[in-house]
PDB file of C-alpha atoms and ligand atoms in Angstrom:
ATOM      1  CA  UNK C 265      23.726 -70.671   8.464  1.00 89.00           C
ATOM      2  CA  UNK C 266      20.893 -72.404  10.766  1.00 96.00           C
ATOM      3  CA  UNK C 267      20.424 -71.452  13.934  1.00 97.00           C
ATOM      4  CA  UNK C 268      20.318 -72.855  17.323  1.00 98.00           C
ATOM      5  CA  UNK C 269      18.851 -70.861  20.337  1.00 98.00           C
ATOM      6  CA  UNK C 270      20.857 -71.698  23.794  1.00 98.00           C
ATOM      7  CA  UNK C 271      18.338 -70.339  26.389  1.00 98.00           C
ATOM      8  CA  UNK C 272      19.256 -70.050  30.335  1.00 98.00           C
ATOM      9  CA  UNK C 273      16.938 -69.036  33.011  1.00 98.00           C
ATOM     10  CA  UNK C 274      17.604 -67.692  36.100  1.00 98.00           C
ATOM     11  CA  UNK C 275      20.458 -67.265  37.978  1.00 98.00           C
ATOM     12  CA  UNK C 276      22.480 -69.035  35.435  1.00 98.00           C
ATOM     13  CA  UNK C 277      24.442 -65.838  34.827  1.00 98.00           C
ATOM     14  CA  UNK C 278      26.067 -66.526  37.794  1.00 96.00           C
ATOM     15  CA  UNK C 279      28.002 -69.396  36.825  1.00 97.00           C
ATOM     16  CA  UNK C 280      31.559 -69.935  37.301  1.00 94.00           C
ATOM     17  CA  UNK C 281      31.242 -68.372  40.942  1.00 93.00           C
ATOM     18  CA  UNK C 282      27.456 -70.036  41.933  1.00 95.00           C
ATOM     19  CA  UNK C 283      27.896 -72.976  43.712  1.00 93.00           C
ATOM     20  CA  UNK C 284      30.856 -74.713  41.724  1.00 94.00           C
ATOM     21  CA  UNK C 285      30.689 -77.520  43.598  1.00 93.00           C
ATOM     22  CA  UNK C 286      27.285 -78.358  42.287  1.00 93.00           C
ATOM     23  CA  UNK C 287      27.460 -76.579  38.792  1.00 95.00           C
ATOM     24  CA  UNK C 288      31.286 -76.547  38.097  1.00 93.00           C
ATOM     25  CA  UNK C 289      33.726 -72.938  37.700  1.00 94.00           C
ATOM     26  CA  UNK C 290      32.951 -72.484  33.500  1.00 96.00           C
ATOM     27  CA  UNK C 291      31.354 -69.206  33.062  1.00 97.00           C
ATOM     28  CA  UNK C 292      27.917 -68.911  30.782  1.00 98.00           C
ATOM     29  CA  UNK C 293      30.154 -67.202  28.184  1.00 97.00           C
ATOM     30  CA  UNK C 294      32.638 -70.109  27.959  1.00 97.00           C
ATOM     31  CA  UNK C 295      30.170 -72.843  27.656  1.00 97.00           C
ATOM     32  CA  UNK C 296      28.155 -70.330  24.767  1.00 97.00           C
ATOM     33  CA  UNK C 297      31.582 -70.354  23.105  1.00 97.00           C
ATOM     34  CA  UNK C 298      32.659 -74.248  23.076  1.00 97.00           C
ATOM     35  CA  UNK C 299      28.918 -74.827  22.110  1.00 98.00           C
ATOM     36  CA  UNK C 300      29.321 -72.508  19.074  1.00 97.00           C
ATOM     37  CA  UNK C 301      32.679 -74.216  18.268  1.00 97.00           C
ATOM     38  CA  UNK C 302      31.489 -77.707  18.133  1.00 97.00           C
ATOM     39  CA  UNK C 303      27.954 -76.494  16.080  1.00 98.00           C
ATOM     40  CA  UNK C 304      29.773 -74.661  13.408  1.00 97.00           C
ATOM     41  CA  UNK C 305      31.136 -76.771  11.511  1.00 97.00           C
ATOM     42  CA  UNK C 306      27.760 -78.995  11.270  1.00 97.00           C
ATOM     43  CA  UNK C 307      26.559 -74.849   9.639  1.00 97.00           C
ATOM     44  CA  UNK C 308      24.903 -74.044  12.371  1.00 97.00           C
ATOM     45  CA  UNK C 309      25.289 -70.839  14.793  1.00 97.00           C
ATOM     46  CA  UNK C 310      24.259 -70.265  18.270  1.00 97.00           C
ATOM     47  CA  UNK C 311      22.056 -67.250  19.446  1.00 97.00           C
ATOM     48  CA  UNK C 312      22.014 -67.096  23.389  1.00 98.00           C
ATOM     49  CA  UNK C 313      19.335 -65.449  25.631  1.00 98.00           C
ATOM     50  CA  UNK C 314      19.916 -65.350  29.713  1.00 98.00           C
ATOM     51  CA  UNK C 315      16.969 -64.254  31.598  1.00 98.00           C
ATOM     52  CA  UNK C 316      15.739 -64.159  35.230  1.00 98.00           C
ATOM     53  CA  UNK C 317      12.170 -63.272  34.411  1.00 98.00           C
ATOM     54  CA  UNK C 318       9.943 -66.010  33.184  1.00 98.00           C
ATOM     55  CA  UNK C 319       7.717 -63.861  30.806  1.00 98.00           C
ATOM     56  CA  UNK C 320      11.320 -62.670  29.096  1.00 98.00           C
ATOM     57  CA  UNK C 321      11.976 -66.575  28.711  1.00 98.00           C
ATOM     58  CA  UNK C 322       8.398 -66.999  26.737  1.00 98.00           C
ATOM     59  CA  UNK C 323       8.903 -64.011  24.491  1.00 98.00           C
ATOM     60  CA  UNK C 324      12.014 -65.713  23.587  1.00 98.00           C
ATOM     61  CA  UNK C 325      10.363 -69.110  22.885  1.00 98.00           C
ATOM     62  CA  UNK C 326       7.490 -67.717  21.268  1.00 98.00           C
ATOM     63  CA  UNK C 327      10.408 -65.489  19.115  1.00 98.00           C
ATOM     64  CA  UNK C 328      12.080 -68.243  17.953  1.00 97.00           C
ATOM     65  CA  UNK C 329       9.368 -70.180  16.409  1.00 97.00           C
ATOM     66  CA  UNK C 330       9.921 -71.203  13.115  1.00 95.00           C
ATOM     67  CA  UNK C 331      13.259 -69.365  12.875  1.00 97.00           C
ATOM     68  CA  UNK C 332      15.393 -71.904  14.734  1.00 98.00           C
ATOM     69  CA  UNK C 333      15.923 -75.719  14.324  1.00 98.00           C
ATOM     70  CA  UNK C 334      15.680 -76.578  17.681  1.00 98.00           C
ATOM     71  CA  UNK C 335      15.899 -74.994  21.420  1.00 98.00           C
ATOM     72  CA  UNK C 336      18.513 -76.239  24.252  1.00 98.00           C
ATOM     73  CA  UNK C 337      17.080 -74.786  27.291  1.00 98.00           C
ATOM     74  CA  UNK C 338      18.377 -74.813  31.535  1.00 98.00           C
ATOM     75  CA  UNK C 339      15.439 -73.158  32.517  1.00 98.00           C
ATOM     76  CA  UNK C 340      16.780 -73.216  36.314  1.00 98.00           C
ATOM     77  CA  UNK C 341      14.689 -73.493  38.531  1.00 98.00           C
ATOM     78  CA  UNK C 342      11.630 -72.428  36.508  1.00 98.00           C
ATOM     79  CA  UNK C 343      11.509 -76.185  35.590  1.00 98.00           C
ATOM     80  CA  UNK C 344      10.105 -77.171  38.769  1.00 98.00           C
ATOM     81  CA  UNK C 345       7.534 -74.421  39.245  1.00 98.00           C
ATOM     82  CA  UNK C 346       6.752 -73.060  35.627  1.00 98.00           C
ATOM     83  CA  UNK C 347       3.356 -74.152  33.954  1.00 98.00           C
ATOM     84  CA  UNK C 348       3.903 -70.777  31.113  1.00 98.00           C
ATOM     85  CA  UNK C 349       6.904 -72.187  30.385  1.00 98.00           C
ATOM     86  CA  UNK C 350       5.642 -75.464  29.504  1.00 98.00           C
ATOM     87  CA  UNK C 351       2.484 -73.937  27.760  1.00 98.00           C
ATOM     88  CA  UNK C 352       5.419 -71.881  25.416  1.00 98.00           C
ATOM     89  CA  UNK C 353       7.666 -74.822  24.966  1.00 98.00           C
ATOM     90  CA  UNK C 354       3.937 -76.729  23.629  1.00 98.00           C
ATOM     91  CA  UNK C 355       2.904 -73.767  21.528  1.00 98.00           C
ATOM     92  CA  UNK C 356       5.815 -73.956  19.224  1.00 98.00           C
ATOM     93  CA  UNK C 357       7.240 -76.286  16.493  1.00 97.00           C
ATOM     94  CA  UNK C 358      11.210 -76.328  16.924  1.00 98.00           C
ATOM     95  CA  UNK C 359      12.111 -79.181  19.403  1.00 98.00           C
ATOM     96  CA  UNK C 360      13.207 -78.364  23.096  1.00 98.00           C
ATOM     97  CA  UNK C 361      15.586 -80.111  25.112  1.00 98.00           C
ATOM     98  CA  UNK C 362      15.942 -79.311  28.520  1.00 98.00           C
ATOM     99  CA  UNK C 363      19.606 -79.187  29.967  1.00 98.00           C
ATOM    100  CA  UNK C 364      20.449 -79.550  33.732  1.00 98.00           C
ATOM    101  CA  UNK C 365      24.567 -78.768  34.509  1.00 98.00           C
ATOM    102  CA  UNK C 366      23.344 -80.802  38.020  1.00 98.00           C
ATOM    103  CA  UNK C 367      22.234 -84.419  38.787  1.00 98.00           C
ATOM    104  CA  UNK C 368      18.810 -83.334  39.644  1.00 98.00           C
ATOM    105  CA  UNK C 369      17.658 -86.648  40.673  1.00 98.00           C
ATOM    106  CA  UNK C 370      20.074 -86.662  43.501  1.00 97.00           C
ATOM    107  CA  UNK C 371      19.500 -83.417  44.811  1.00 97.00           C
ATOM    108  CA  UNK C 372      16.185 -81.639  47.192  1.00 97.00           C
ATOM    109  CA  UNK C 373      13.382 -83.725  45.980  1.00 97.00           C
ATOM    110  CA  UNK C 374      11.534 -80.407  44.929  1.00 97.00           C
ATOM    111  CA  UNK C 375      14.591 -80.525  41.885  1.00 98.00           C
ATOM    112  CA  UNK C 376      13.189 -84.286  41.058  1.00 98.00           C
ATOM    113  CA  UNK C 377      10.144 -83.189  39.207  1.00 98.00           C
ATOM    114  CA  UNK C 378      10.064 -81.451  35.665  1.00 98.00           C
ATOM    115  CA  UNK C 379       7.191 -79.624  34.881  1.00 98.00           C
ATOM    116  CA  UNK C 380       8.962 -78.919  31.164  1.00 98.00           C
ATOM    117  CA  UNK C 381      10.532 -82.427  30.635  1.00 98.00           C
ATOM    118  CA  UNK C 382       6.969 -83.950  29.307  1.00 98.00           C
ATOM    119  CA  UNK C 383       6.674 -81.095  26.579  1.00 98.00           C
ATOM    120  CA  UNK C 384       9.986 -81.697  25.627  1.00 98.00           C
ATOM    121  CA  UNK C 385      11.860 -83.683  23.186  1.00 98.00           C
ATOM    122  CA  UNK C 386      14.137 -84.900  25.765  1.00 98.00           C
ATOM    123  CA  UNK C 387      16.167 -84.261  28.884  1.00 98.00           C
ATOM    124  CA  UNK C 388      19.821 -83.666  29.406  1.00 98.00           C
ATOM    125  CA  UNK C 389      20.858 -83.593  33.438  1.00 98.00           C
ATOM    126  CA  UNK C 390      24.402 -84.263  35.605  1.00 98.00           C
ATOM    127  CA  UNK C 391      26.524 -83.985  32.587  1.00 97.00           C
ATOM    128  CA  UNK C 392      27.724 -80.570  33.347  1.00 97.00           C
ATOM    129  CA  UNK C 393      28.106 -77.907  30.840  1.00 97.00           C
ATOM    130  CA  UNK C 394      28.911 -80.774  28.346  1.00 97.00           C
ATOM    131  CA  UNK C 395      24.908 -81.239  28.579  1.00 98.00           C
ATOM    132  CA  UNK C 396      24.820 -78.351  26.279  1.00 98.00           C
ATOM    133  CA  UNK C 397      26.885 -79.497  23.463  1.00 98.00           C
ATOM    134  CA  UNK C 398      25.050 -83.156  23.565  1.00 98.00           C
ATOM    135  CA  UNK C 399      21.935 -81.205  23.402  1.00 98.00           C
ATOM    136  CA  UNK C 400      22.732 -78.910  20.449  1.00 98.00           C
ATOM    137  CA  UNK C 401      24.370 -82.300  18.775  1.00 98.00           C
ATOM    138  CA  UNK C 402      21.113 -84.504  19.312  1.00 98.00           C
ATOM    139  CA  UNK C 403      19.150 -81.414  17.654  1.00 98.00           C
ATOM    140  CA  UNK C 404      21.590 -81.116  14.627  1.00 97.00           C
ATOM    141  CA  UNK C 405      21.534 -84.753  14.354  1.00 96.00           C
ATOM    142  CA  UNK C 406      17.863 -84.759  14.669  1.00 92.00           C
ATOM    143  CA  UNK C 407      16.941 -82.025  12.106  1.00 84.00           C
ATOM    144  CA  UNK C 408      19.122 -84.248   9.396  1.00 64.00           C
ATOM    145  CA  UNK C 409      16.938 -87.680   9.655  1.00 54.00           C
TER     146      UNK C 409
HETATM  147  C1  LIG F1075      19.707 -76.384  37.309  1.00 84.09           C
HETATM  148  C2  LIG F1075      18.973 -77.222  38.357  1.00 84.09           C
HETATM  149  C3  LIG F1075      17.842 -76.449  38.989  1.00 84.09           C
HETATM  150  O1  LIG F1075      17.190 -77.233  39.966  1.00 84.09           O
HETATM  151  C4  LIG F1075      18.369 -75.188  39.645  1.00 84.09           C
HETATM  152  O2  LIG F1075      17.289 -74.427  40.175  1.00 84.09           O
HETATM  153  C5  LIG F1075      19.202 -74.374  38.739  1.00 84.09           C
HETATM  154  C6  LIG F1075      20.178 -75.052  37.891  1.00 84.09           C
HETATM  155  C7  LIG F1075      20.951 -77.110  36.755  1.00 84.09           C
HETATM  156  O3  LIG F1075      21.437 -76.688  35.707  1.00 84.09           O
HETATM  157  O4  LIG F1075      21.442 -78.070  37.357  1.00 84.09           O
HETATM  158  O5  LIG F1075      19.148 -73.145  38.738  1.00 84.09           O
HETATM  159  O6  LIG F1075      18.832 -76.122  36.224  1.00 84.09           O
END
């Protein structure tokens, strides 16, 4: 089976009770499990990897190079701030698409800017936790053209 990697930065263990009004009541482990059901049977499996340390978030990019077809990554609020991320997301070959559960855009203007989105194959944001399973879909369909 090929493999996806479904990474989530910080403070996106929390969800279901952070802030559901902004980034709705489904737990991390509920959205890992609908994304696995609607990859399988395209033969492809999720691994998942939750941090809230940026240098655990590289070692997992830099881990997953050229053993996964593709990344979908929330990488919180990292994505404003984080120049090692992007430098990790450039440094290896599967694609990356970042993921945002919020409308960014229409949020604190410090949320408007992506320091990840240019390094990455493209950007996913105010779908909610359906953002994941468009991302993981776009990667599958990518991978087959
Ligand atoms: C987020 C948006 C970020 O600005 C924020 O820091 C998060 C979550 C989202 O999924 O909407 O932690 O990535």
């Amino acid at each position: 089976m090929k493999r996806l990697l479904l990474l989530n930065g910080p403070n996106l263990n929390l969800l279901g009770s952070r802030e559901p009004g902004v980034y709705g009541s489904q737990t991390l482990e509920s959205i890992i499990n609908s994304v696995n059901e609607s990859v399988e049977p395209h033969g492809f499996s999720i691994e998942h990897f939750q941090s809230n340390h940026e240098g655990e978030l590289i070692d997992r990019l830099q881990q997953a190079n050229g053993k996964v077809t593709g990344v979908v990554f929330n990488p919180g609020a990292y994505t404003h701030t984080s120049i090692a991320l992007r430098d990790a997301i450039q440094a290896i070959d599967p694609p990356v698409i970042e993921v945002h559960l919020s409308n960014v855009h229409n949020r604190e203007s410090f949320r408007h800017h992506s320091m990840l989105a240019p390094v990455c194959t493209g950007q996913i944001v105010g779908l909610g936790a359906k953002g994941y399973q468009l991302a993981a879909m776009a990667l599958i369909d990518q991978q087959k053209s």
